[in-house]
PDB file of C-alpha atoms and ligand atoms in Angstrom:
ATOM      1  CA  UNK A1089       0.238  -0.122   0.300  1.00  0.00           C
ATOM      2  CA  UNK A1090       1.240   3.423  -1.072  1.00  0.00           C
ATOM      3  CA  UNK A1091       0.383   5.485   2.042  1.00  0.00           C
ATOM      4  CA  UNK A1092       2.038   8.645   1.191  1.00  0.00           C
ATOM      5  CA  UNK A1093       0.040   9.621  -2.257  1.00  0.00           C
ATOM      6  CA  UNK A1094      -3.109  10.574   0.107  1.00  0.00           C
ATOM      7  CA  UNK A1095      -1.355  13.217   1.743  1.00  0.00           C
ATOM      8  CA  UNK A1096       0.196  16.616   1.172  1.00  0.00           C
ATOM      9  CA  UNK A1097       3.698  16.341  -0.555  1.00  0.00           C
ATOM     10  CA  UNK A1098       5.581  19.629  -1.665  1.00  0.00           C
ATOM     11  CA  UNK A1099       8.746  19.530  -3.568  1.00  0.00           C
ATOM     12  CA  UNK A1100      10.731  22.387  -4.196  1.00  0.00           C
ATOM     13  CA  UNK A1101      13.629  23.835  -6.248  1.00  0.00           C
ATOM     14  CA  UNK A1102      15.311  25.979  -3.483  1.00  0.00           C
ATOM     15  CA  UNK A1103      15.161  26.457  -0.286  1.00  0.00           C
ATOM     16  CA  UNK A1104      17.497  26.796   3.107  1.00  0.00           C
ATOM     17  CA  UNK A1105      16.261  23.990   5.015  1.00  0.00           C
ATOM     18  CA  UNK A1106      13.360  21.416   4.383  1.00  0.00           C
ATOM     19  CA  UNK A1107      13.327  20.973   8.122  1.00  0.00           C
ATOM     20  CA  UNK A1108      12.868  24.701   8.490  1.00  0.00           C
ATOM     21  CA  UNK A1109      10.343  24.894   5.911  1.00  0.00           C
ATOM     22  CA  UNK A1110       8.312  22.237   7.172  1.00  0.00           C
ATOM     23  CA  UNK A1111       8.569  23.303  11.057  1.00  0.00           C
ATOM     24  CA  UNK A1112       6.618  26.351   9.755  1.00  0.00           C
ATOM     25  CA  UNK A1113       3.903  24.801   8.038  1.00  0.00           C
ATOM     26  CA  UNK A1114       3.712  22.455  10.971  1.00  0.00           C
ATOM     27  CA  UNK A1115       3.187  25.607  13.314  1.00  0.00           C
ATOM     28  CA  UNK A1116       0.982  26.780  11.244  1.00  0.00           C
ATOM     29  CA  UNK A1117      -0.999  23.569  11.647  1.00  0.00           C
ATOM     30  CA  UNK A1118      -0.086  20.940   8.726  1.00  0.00           C
ATOM     31  CA  UNK A1119      -1.291  17.318   9.419  1.00  0.00           C
ATOM     32  CA  UNK A1120       0.791  14.708  10.249  1.00  0.00           C
ATOM     33  CA  UNK A1121       2.056  13.097   7.201  1.00  0.00           C
ATOM     34  CA  UNK A1122       2.871  16.154   5.375  1.00  0.00           C
ATOM     35  CA  UNK A1123       6.676  16.626   3.829  1.00  0.00           C
ATOM     36  CA  UNK A1124       8.511  18.455   2.168  1.00  0.00           C
ATOM     37  CA  UNK A1125      11.347  17.427  -0.340  1.00  0.00           C
ATOM     38  CA  UNK A1126      13.919  19.864  -2.190  1.00  0.00           C
ATOM     39  CA  UNK A1127      16.509  19.505  -4.905  1.00  0.00           C
ATOM     40  CA  UNK A1128      18.979  21.631  -2.967  1.00  0.00           C
ATOM     41  CA  UNK A1129      19.502  23.184  -0.014  1.00  0.00           C
ATOM     42  CA  UNK A1130      21.055  26.403   0.561  1.00  0.00           C
ATOM     43  CA  UNK A1131      21.147  25.898   3.644  1.00  0.00           C
ATOM     44  CA  UNK A1132      21.186  22.655   5.132  1.00  0.00           C
ATOM     45  CA  UNK A1133      21.095  21.979   8.835  1.00  0.00           C
ATOM     46  CA  UNK A1134      22.797  18.875  10.483  1.00  0.00           C
ATOM     47  CA  UNK A1135      23.242  18.233  14.532  1.00  0.00           C
ATOM     48  CA  UNK A1136      25.273  20.165  16.524  1.00  0.00           C
ATOM     49  CA  UNK A1137      24.318  23.141  14.635  1.00  0.00           C
ATOM     50  CA  UNK A1138      26.455  21.930  11.465  1.00  0.00           C
ATOM     51  CA  UNK A1139      26.174  22.605   7.814  1.00  0.00           C
ATOM     52  CA  UNK A1140      24.971  20.099   6.180  1.00  0.00           C
ATOM     53  CA  UNK A1141      26.170  19.985   2.340  1.00  0.00           C
ATOM     54  CA  UNK A1142      23.405  19.745  -0.104  1.00  0.00           C
ATOM     55  CA  UNK A1143      23.491  19.956  -3.692  1.00  0.00           C
ATOM     56  CA  UNK A1144      21.703  19.077  -6.384  1.00  0.00           C
ATOM     57  CA  UNK A1145      22.958  15.290  -6.219  1.00  0.00           C
ATOM     58  CA  UNK A1146      20.647  13.789  -3.073  1.00  0.00           C
ATOM     59  CA  UNK A1147      17.592  13.923  -1.688  1.00  0.00           C
ATOM     60  CA  UNK A1148      16.596  16.235   1.272  1.00  0.00           C
ATOM     61  CA  UNK A1149      13.375  15.634   2.757  1.00  0.00           C
ATOM     62  CA  UNK A1150      11.309  16.010   5.986  1.00  0.00           C
ATOM     63  CA  UNK A1151       8.667  14.434   7.441  1.00  0.00           C
ATOM     64  CA  UNK A1152       6.236  15.883   9.680  1.00  0.00           C
ATOM     65  CA  UNK A1153       4.979  13.573  12.720  1.00  0.00           C
ATOM     66  CA  UNK A1154       2.488  14.805  16.067  1.00  0.00           C
ATOM     67  CA  UNK A1155       3.233  11.918  18.373  1.00  0.00           C
ATOM     68  CA  UNK A1156       0.620  11.010  20.330  1.00  0.00           C
ATOM     69  CA  UNK A1157       2.816  10.560  23.337  1.00  0.00           C
ATOM     70  CA  UNK A1158       5.291  12.994  24.656  1.00  0.00           C
ATOM     71  CA  UNK A1159       8.482  14.394  23.765  1.00  0.00           C
ATOM     72  CA  UNK A1160      10.731  11.082  25.354  1.00  0.00           C
ATOM     73  CA  UNK A1161       9.528   9.849  22.853  1.00  0.00           C
ATOM     74  CA  UNK A1162      12.155  12.103  20.226  1.00  0.00           C
ATOM     75  CA  UNK A1163      15.360   9.677  20.606  1.00  0.00           C
ATOM     76  CA  UNK A1164      13.327   6.278  19.792  1.00  0.00           C
ATOM     77  CA  UNK A1165      11.389   8.632  16.838  1.00  0.00           C
ATOM     78  CA  UNK A1166      15.194   9.345  15.560  1.00  0.00           C
ATOM     79  CA  UNK A1167      16.213   5.606  15.853  1.00  0.00           C
ATOM     80  CA  UNK A1168      12.756   4.893  13.896  1.00  0.00           C
ATOM     81  CA  UNK A1169      14.310   7.186  10.911  1.00  0.00           C
ATOM     82  CA  UNK A1170      17.455   5.233  10.920  1.00  0.00           C
ATOM     83  CA  UNK A1171      15.700   2.161  10.551  1.00  0.00           C
ATOM     84  CA  UNK A1172      13.325   2.925   7.854  1.00  0.00           C
ATOM     85  CA  UNK A1173      16.136   4.695   6.349  1.00  0.00           C
ATOM     86  CA  UNK A1174      18.785   1.465   6.153  1.00  0.00           C
ATOM     87  CA  UNK A1175      15.414  -0.839   5.211  1.00  0.00           C
ATOM     88  CA  UNK A1176      14.356   1.956   2.372  1.00  0.00           C
ATOM     89  CA  UNK A1177      18.261   1.893   0.788  1.00  0.00           C
ATOM     90  CA  UNK A1178      18.839  -1.536   1.027  1.00  0.00           C
ATOM     91  CA  UNK A1179      15.414  -2.891  -0.860  1.00  0.00           C
ATOM     92  CA  UNK A1180      15.697   0.272  -3.288  1.00  0.00           C
ATOM     93  CA  UNK A1181      19.493   0.249  -3.582  1.00  0.00           C
ATOM     94  CA  UNK A1182      20.732  -3.207  -2.726  1.00  0.00           C
ATOM     95  CA  UNK A1183      23.775  -1.453  -0.454  1.00  0.00           C
ATOM     96  CA  UNK A1184      24.196  -3.193   3.206  1.00  0.00           C
ATOM     97  CA  UNK A1185      24.058  -0.103   5.602  1.00  0.00           C
ATOM     98  CA  UNK A1186      24.974  -0.058   9.413  1.00  0.00           C
ATOM     99  CA  UNK A1187      24.123   2.606  11.871  1.00  0.00           C
ATOM    100  CA  UNK A1188      26.626   4.811  13.596  1.00  0.00           C
ATOM    101  CA  UNK A1189      24.487   6.033  16.870  1.00  0.00           C
ATOM    102  CA  UNK A1190      22.451   8.039  16.833  1.00  0.00           C
ATOM    103  CA  UNK A1191      21.099   8.343  13.386  1.00  0.00           C
ATOM    104  CA  UNK A1192      23.839   8.701  10.565  1.00  0.00           C
ATOM    105  CA  UNK A1193      24.073   6.275   7.910  1.00  0.00           C
ATOM    106  CA  UNK A1194      27.066   4.594   6.799  1.00  0.00           C
ATOM    107  CA  UNK A1195      27.612   1.994   3.756  1.00  0.00           C
ATOM    108  CA  UNK A1196      31.410   0.828   2.610  1.00  0.00           C
ATOM    109  CA  UNK A1197      32.731   2.542   5.730  1.00  0.00           C
ATOM    110  CA  UNK A1198      31.492   6.196   4.937  1.00  0.00           C
ATOM    111  CA  UNK A1199      28.703   8.399   5.733  1.00  0.00           C
ATOM    112  CA  UNK A1200      26.187   8.181   3.482  1.00  0.00           C
ATOM    113  CA  UNK A1201      23.254   9.988   5.045  1.00  0.00           C
ATOM    114  CA  UNK A1202      22.283  12.759   8.215  1.00  0.00           C
ATOM    115  CA  UNK A1203      19.314  12.358  10.248  1.00  0.00           C
ATOM    116  CA  UNK A1204      17.891  15.679  12.450  1.00  0.00           C
ATOM    117  CA  UNK A1205      14.819  15.630  14.510  1.00  0.00           C
ATOM    118  CA  UNK A1206      13.641  18.711  15.356  1.00  0.00           C
ATOM    119  CA  UNK A1207      10.359  18.932  17.998  1.00  0.00           C
ATOM    120  CA  UNK A1208       8.368  21.335  19.203  1.00  0.00           C
ATOM    121  CA  UNK A1209       6.661  21.169  22.364  1.00  0.00           C
ATOM    122  CA  UNK A1210       3.500  22.993  23.985  1.00  0.00           C
ATOM    123  CA  UNK A1211       3.141  25.364  26.873  1.00  0.00           C
ATOM    124  CA  UNK A1212       1.633  22.149  29.123  1.00  0.00           C
ATOM    125  CA  UNK A1213       4.389  20.151  28.200  1.00  0.00           C
ATOM    126  CA  UNK A1214       3.063  18.187  25.079  1.00  0.00           C
ATOM    127  CA  UNK A1215       4.947  17.200  22.527  1.00  0.00           C
ATOM    128  CA  UNK A1216       3.308  19.419  19.164  1.00  0.00           C
ATOM    129  CA  UNK A1217       5.136  17.992  16.490  1.00  0.00           C
ATOM    130  CA  UNK A1218       8.395  16.605  15.601  1.00  0.00           C
ATOM    131  CA  UNK A1219      10.247  17.203  12.143  1.00  0.00           C
ATOM    132  CA  UNK A1220      12.421  14.475  10.752  1.00  0.00           C
ATOM    133  CA  UNK A1221      14.764  15.577   8.149  1.00  0.00           C
ATOM    134  CA  UNK A1222      17.371  12.806   6.049  1.00  0.00           C
ATOM    135  CA  UNK A1223      19.593  13.895   3.672  1.00  0.00           C
ATOM    136  CA  UNK A1224      20.974  11.295   1.599  1.00  0.00           C
ATOM    137  CA  UNK A1225      23.850  11.341  -0.819  1.00  0.00           C
ATOM    138  CA  UNK A1226      22.564   9.540  -4.160  1.00  0.00           C
ATOM    139  CA  UNK A1227      25.208  10.312  -6.455  1.00  0.00           C
ATOM    140  CA  UNK A1228      28.804  11.984  -6.392  1.00  0.00           C
ATOM    141  CA  UNK A1229      28.204  15.806  -6.548  1.00  0.00           C
ATOM    142  CA  UNK A1230      29.452  17.262 -10.012  1.00  0.00           C
ATOM    143  CA  UNK A1231      32.548  19.279  -8.163  1.00  0.00           C
ATOM    144  CA  UNK A1232      33.175  16.322  -5.601  1.00  0.00           C
ATOM    145  CA  UNK A1233      32.554  16.393  -1.788  1.00  0.00           C
ATOM    146  CA  UNK A1234      33.675  19.839  -0.265  1.00  0.00           C
ATOM    147  CA  UNK A1235      37.472  18.997   1.439  1.00  0.00           C
ATOM    148  CA  UNK A1236      35.922  18.871   4.866  1.00  0.00           C
ATOM    149  CA  UNK A1237      33.858  16.048   4.597  1.00  0.00           C
ATOM    150  CA  UNK A1238      35.248  14.125   1.483  1.00  0.00           C
ATOM    151  CA  UNK A1239      37.378  11.149   3.354  1.00  0.00           C
ATOM    152  CA  UNK A1240      34.117  10.490   5.759  1.00  0.00           C
ATOM    153  CA  UNK A1241      31.387  10.850   3.144  1.00  0.00           C
ATOM    154  CA  UNK A1242      30.222   8.977   0.004  1.00  0.00           C
ATOM    155  CA  UNK A1243      27.440   8.671  -2.139  1.00  0.00           C
ATOM    156  CA  UNK A1244      24.923   5.773  -3.052  1.00  0.00           C
ATOM    157  CA  UNK A1245      26.132   5.491  -6.378  1.00  0.00           C
ATOM    158  CA  UNK A1246      28.616   7.173  -8.620  1.00  0.00           C
ATOM    159  CA  UNK A1247      27.332   8.941 -11.509  1.00  0.00           C
ATOM    160  CA  UNK A1248      25.635   6.802 -13.942  1.00  0.00           C
ATOM    161  CA  UNK A1249      22.451   5.608 -12.867  1.00  0.00           C
ATOM    162  CA  UNK A1250      18.967   7.010 -12.832  1.00  0.00           C
ATOM    163  CA  UNK A1251      19.112   9.450 -10.057  1.00  0.00           C
ATOM    164  CA  UNK A1252      14.636  10.655 -10.814  1.00  0.00           C
ATOM    165  CA  UNK A1253      14.154   7.753 -10.374  1.00  0.00           C
ATOM    166  CA  UNK A1254      16.186   6.410  -7.126  1.00  0.00           C
ATOM    167  CA  UNK A1255      15.189   9.321  -5.538  1.00  0.00           C
ATOM    168  CA  UNK A1256      11.631   8.856  -5.856  1.00  0.00           C
ATOM    169  CA  UNK A1257      11.753   5.309  -4.860  1.00  0.00           C
ATOM    170  CA  UNK A1258      13.583   6.205  -1.399  1.00  0.00           C
ATOM    171  CA  UNK A1259      11.564   8.933  -0.787  1.00  0.00           C
ATOM    172  CA  UNK A1260       7.947   6.772  -0.937  1.00  0.00           C
ATOM    173  CA  UNK A1261      10.097   3.620   0.576  1.00  0.00           C
ATOM    174  CA  UNK A1262      11.609   5.753   3.776  1.00  0.00           C
ATOM    175  CA  UNK A1263       7.779   7.501   3.726  1.00  0.00           C
ATOM    176  CA  UNK A1264       5.758   4.164   3.990  1.00  0.00           C
ATOM    177  CA  UNK A1265       8.160   2.649   6.468  1.00  0.00           C
ATOM    178  CA  UNK A1266       9.070   5.583   8.774  1.00  0.00           C
ATOM    179  CA  UNK A1267       4.975   5.977   9.145  1.00  0.00           C
ATOM    180  CA  UNK A1268       4.395   2.274   9.285  1.00  0.00           C
ATOM    181  CA  UNK A1269       6.795   1.890  12.552  1.00  0.00           C
ATOM    182  CA  UNK A1270       5.316   5.497  14.001  1.00  0.00           C
ATOM    183  CA  UNK A1271       2.004   4.066  14.166  1.00  0.00           C
ATOM    184  CA  UNK A1272       2.796   2.151  16.461  1.00  0.00           C
ATOM    185  CA  UNK A1273       5.879   2.744  18.150  1.00  0.00           C
ATOM    186  CA  UNK A1274       5.225   1.290  21.469  1.00  0.00           C
ATOM    187  CA  UNK A1275       6.247  -1.935  19.512  1.00  0.00           C
ATOM    188  CA  UNK A1276       9.843  -1.656  19.711  1.00  0.00           C
ATOM    189  CA  UNK A1277      11.177  -4.965  17.515  1.00  0.00           C
ATOM    190  CA  UNK A1278      12.586  -2.434  15.389  1.00  0.00           C
ATOM    191  CA  UNK A1279      14.830  -1.626  18.147  1.00  0.00           C
ATOM    192  CA  UNK A1280      16.276  -5.444  17.296  1.00  0.00           C
ATOM    193  CA  UNK A1281      17.293  -4.232  13.627  1.00  0.00           C
ATOM    194  CA  UNK A1282      18.798  -0.575  15.040  1.00  0.00           C
ATOM    195  CA  UNK A1283      21.184  -2.606  17.018  1.00  0.00           C
ATOM    196  CA  UNK A1284      21.893  -5.069  14.502  1.00  0.00           C
ATOM    197  CA  UNK A1285      23.059  -2.846  12.266  1.00  0.00           C
ATOM    198  CA  UNK A1286      25.004  -0.970  15.153  1.00  0.00           C
ATOM    199  CA  UNK A1287      28.327   0.198  14.404  1.00  0.00           C
ATOM    200  CA  UNK A1288      29.026   0.962  17.709  1.00  0.00           C
ATOM    201  CA  UNK A1289      28.108  -2.224  19.877  1.00  0.00           C
ATOM    202  CA  UNK A1290      30.364  -3.472  21.471  1.00  0.00           C
ATOM    203  CA  UNK A1291      33.026  -1.591  20.469  1.00  0.00           C
ATOM    204  CA  UNK A1292      35.419   1.116  22.330  1.00  0.00           C
ATOM    205  CA  UNK A1293      34.859   4.560  21.694  1.00  0.00           C
ATOM    206  CA  UNK A1294      35.175   8.117  22.865  1.00  0.00           C
ATOM    207  CA  UNK A1295      32.692  10.217  23.426  1.00  0.00           C
ATOM    208  CA  UNK A1296      32.571  14.047  23.740  1.00  0.00           C
ATOM    209  CA  UNK A1297      30.140  15.697  25.836  1.00  0.00           C
ATOM    210  CA  UNK A1298      30.492  19.434  27.512  1.00  0.00           C
ATOM    211  CA  UNK A1299      34.032  19.288  26.056  1.00  0.00           C
ATOM    212  CA  UNK A1300      35.341  16.511  27.802  1.00  0.00           C
ATOM    213  CA  UNK A1301      36.319  13.427  26.571  1.00  0.00           C
ATOM    214  CA  UNK A1302      35.890   9.991  28.072  1.00  0.00           C
ATOM    215  CA  UNK A1303      36.976   6.740  27.228  1.00  0.00           C
ATOM    216  CA  UNK A1304      33.693   3.753  26.833  1.00  0.00           C
ATOM    217  CA  UNK A1305      32.944   0.533  25.926  1.00  0.00           C
ATOM    218  CA  UNK A1306      28.923   0.402  24.313  1.00  0.00           C
ATOM    219  CA  UNK A1307      27.450  -2.585  26.172  1.00  0.00           C
ATOM    220  CA  UNK A1308      24.184  -2.230  24.384  1.00  0.00           C
ATOM    221  CA  UNK A1309      21.040   0.659  22.968  1.00  0.00           C
ATOM    222  CA  UNK A1310      18.031   0.295  25.051  1.00  0.00           C
ATOM    223  CA  UNK A1311      15.180   0.115  23.243  1.00  0.00           C
ATOM    224  CA  UNK A1312      14.306   3.931  23.891  1.00  0.00           C
ATOM    225  CA  UNK A1313      17.246   4.301  22.231  1.00  0.00           C
ATOM    226  CA  UNK A1314      20.100   5.315  24.632  1.00  0.00           C
ATOM    227  CA  UNK A1315      23.586   3.977  24.616  1.00  0.00           C
ATOM    228  CA  UNK A1316      24.604   1.816  27.452  1.00  0.00           C
ATOM    229  CA  UNK A1317      28.209   2.571  28.377  1.00  0.00           C
ATOM    230  CA  UNK A1318      30.521   0.860  30.522  1.00  0.00           C
ATOM    231  CA  UNK A1319      33.373   3.666  32.034  1.00  0.00           C
ATOM    232  CA  UNK A1320      35.787   3.733  34.592  1.00  0.00           C
ATOM    233  CA  UNK A1321      33.278   5.162  36.680  1.00  0.00           C
ATOM    234  CA  UNK A1322      30.426   2.889  36.481  1.00  0.00           C
ATOM    235  CA  UNK A1323      27.940   2.419  33.879  1.00  0.00           C
ATOM    236  CA  UNK A1324      26.408   5.923  31.781  1.00  0.00           C
ATOM    237  CA  UNK A1325      23.090   5.871  29.633  1.00  0.00           C
ATOM    238  CA  UNK A1326      23.946   8.494  27.212  1.00  0.00           C
ATOM    239  CA  UNK A1327      21.360  10.750  24.869  1.00  0.00           C
ATOM    240  CA  UNK A1328      22.481  12.276  21.947  1.00  0.00           C
ATOM    241  CA  UNK A1329      21.735  15.321  23.087  1.00  0.00           C
ATOM    242  CA  UNK A1330      24.953  17.229  22.361  1.00  0.00           C
ATOM    243  CA  UNK A1331      27.192  14.423  22.409  1.00  0.00           C
ATOM    244  CA  UNK A1332      29.462  13.124  19.958  1.00  0.00           C
ATOM    245  CA  UNK A1333      31.043  10.085  19.579  1.00  0.00           C
ATOM    246  CA  UNK A1334      34.079   8.531  18.066  1.00  0.00           C
ATOM    247  CA  UNK A1335      34.979   4.740  17.685  1.00  0.00           C
ATOM    248  CA  UNK A1336      38.817   4.176  19.468  1.00  0.00           C
ATOM    249  CA  UNK A1337      40.304   2.380  16.438  1.00  0.00           C
ATOM    250  CA  UNK A1338      39.165   5.247  14.089  1.00  0.00           C
ATOM    251  CA  UNK A1339      41.001   7.725  16.193  1.00  0.00           C
TER     252      UNK A1339
HETATM  253  C1  BTN B2084      23.402  15.251  10.512  1.00  0.00           C
HETATM  254  O1  BTN B2084      24.166  14.977   9.794  1.00  0.00           O
HETATM  255  O2  BTN B2084      24.057  15.737  11.411  1.00  0.00           O
HETATM  256  C2  BTN B2084      22.422  15.354  10.172  1.00  0.00           C
HETATM  257  C3  BTN B2084      22.072  15.803   8.498  1.00  0.00           C
HETATM  258  C4  BTN B2084      20.577  16.028   8.364  1.00  0.00           C
HETATM  259  C5  BTN B2084      20.047  16.852   6.878  1.00  0.00           C
HETATM  260  C6  BTN B2084      19.088  16.613   6.202  1.00  0.00           C
HETATM  261  S1  BTN B2084      18.719  17.227   4.649  1.00  0.00           S
HETATM  262  C7  BTN B2084      16.929  17.010   4.918  1.00  0.00           C
HETATM  263  C8  BTN B2084      16.371  17.964   6.578  1.00  0.00           C
HETATM  264  N1  BTN B2084      16.784  19.657   6.131  1.00  0.00           N
HETATM  265  C9  BTN B2084      17.762  19.751   6.958  1.00  0.00           C
HETATM  266  O3  BTN B2084      18.547  21.350   6.980  1.00  0.00           O
HETATM  267  N2  BTN B2084      18.502  19.051   7.575  1.00  0.00           N
HETATM  268  C10 BTN B2084      17.918  17.578   6.989  1.00  0.00           C
END
């Protein structure tokens, strides 16, 4: 069943950020399932205030969710988006993908996709909406990746692929996967898939929190999406917030 055909899908050529645009629509009352897709973004946003390079060789999409439960679900919603994206890429492009907590998607050892969740809470503390933004490098940018990301970024295909067909299929597959997981978010069986594809599980890592770098081993990722760590000072549960994580062997 193609769920997304019944919903409002807005396709733009140029926009600063599909997330920012969809957040404005959400504030104006747009319904769950509204989606924005752009050919390119002039100010694509990444996690932790970073820029997301968005030339016209990728898929840049944002999806609007109005969760019935509270924002404490935000981390798990991001994990659901990562699972939906991996499943979609694998079925459309036949590329095996892995997830670097919390929501970077890797293939062939490099990052091919980033996900940014942004939420809004009502004065009564209830979650009003969550916008999930997904950016995928489908083909190599025509001038290559900028120097600051060229060693860590990759694309699903080199140049000679049917870009528009792949982009449309990916959009539809992600949309349907994501909303079908979210229909029953309390069934956390998709987290088994998340753990199975995790790049961090059972790895020695460093995490950076408030400017402090700490060594740890990842012992689990729980059903809420928290990273469970063994550190010198005991067990720690890590929320995504403003934390960045590096695998020790990649240092
Ligand atoms: C990251 O890698 O840190 C997250 C990147 C998220 C990029 C997507 S592209 C579509 C949506 N609009 C944005 O401005 N950002 C997200």
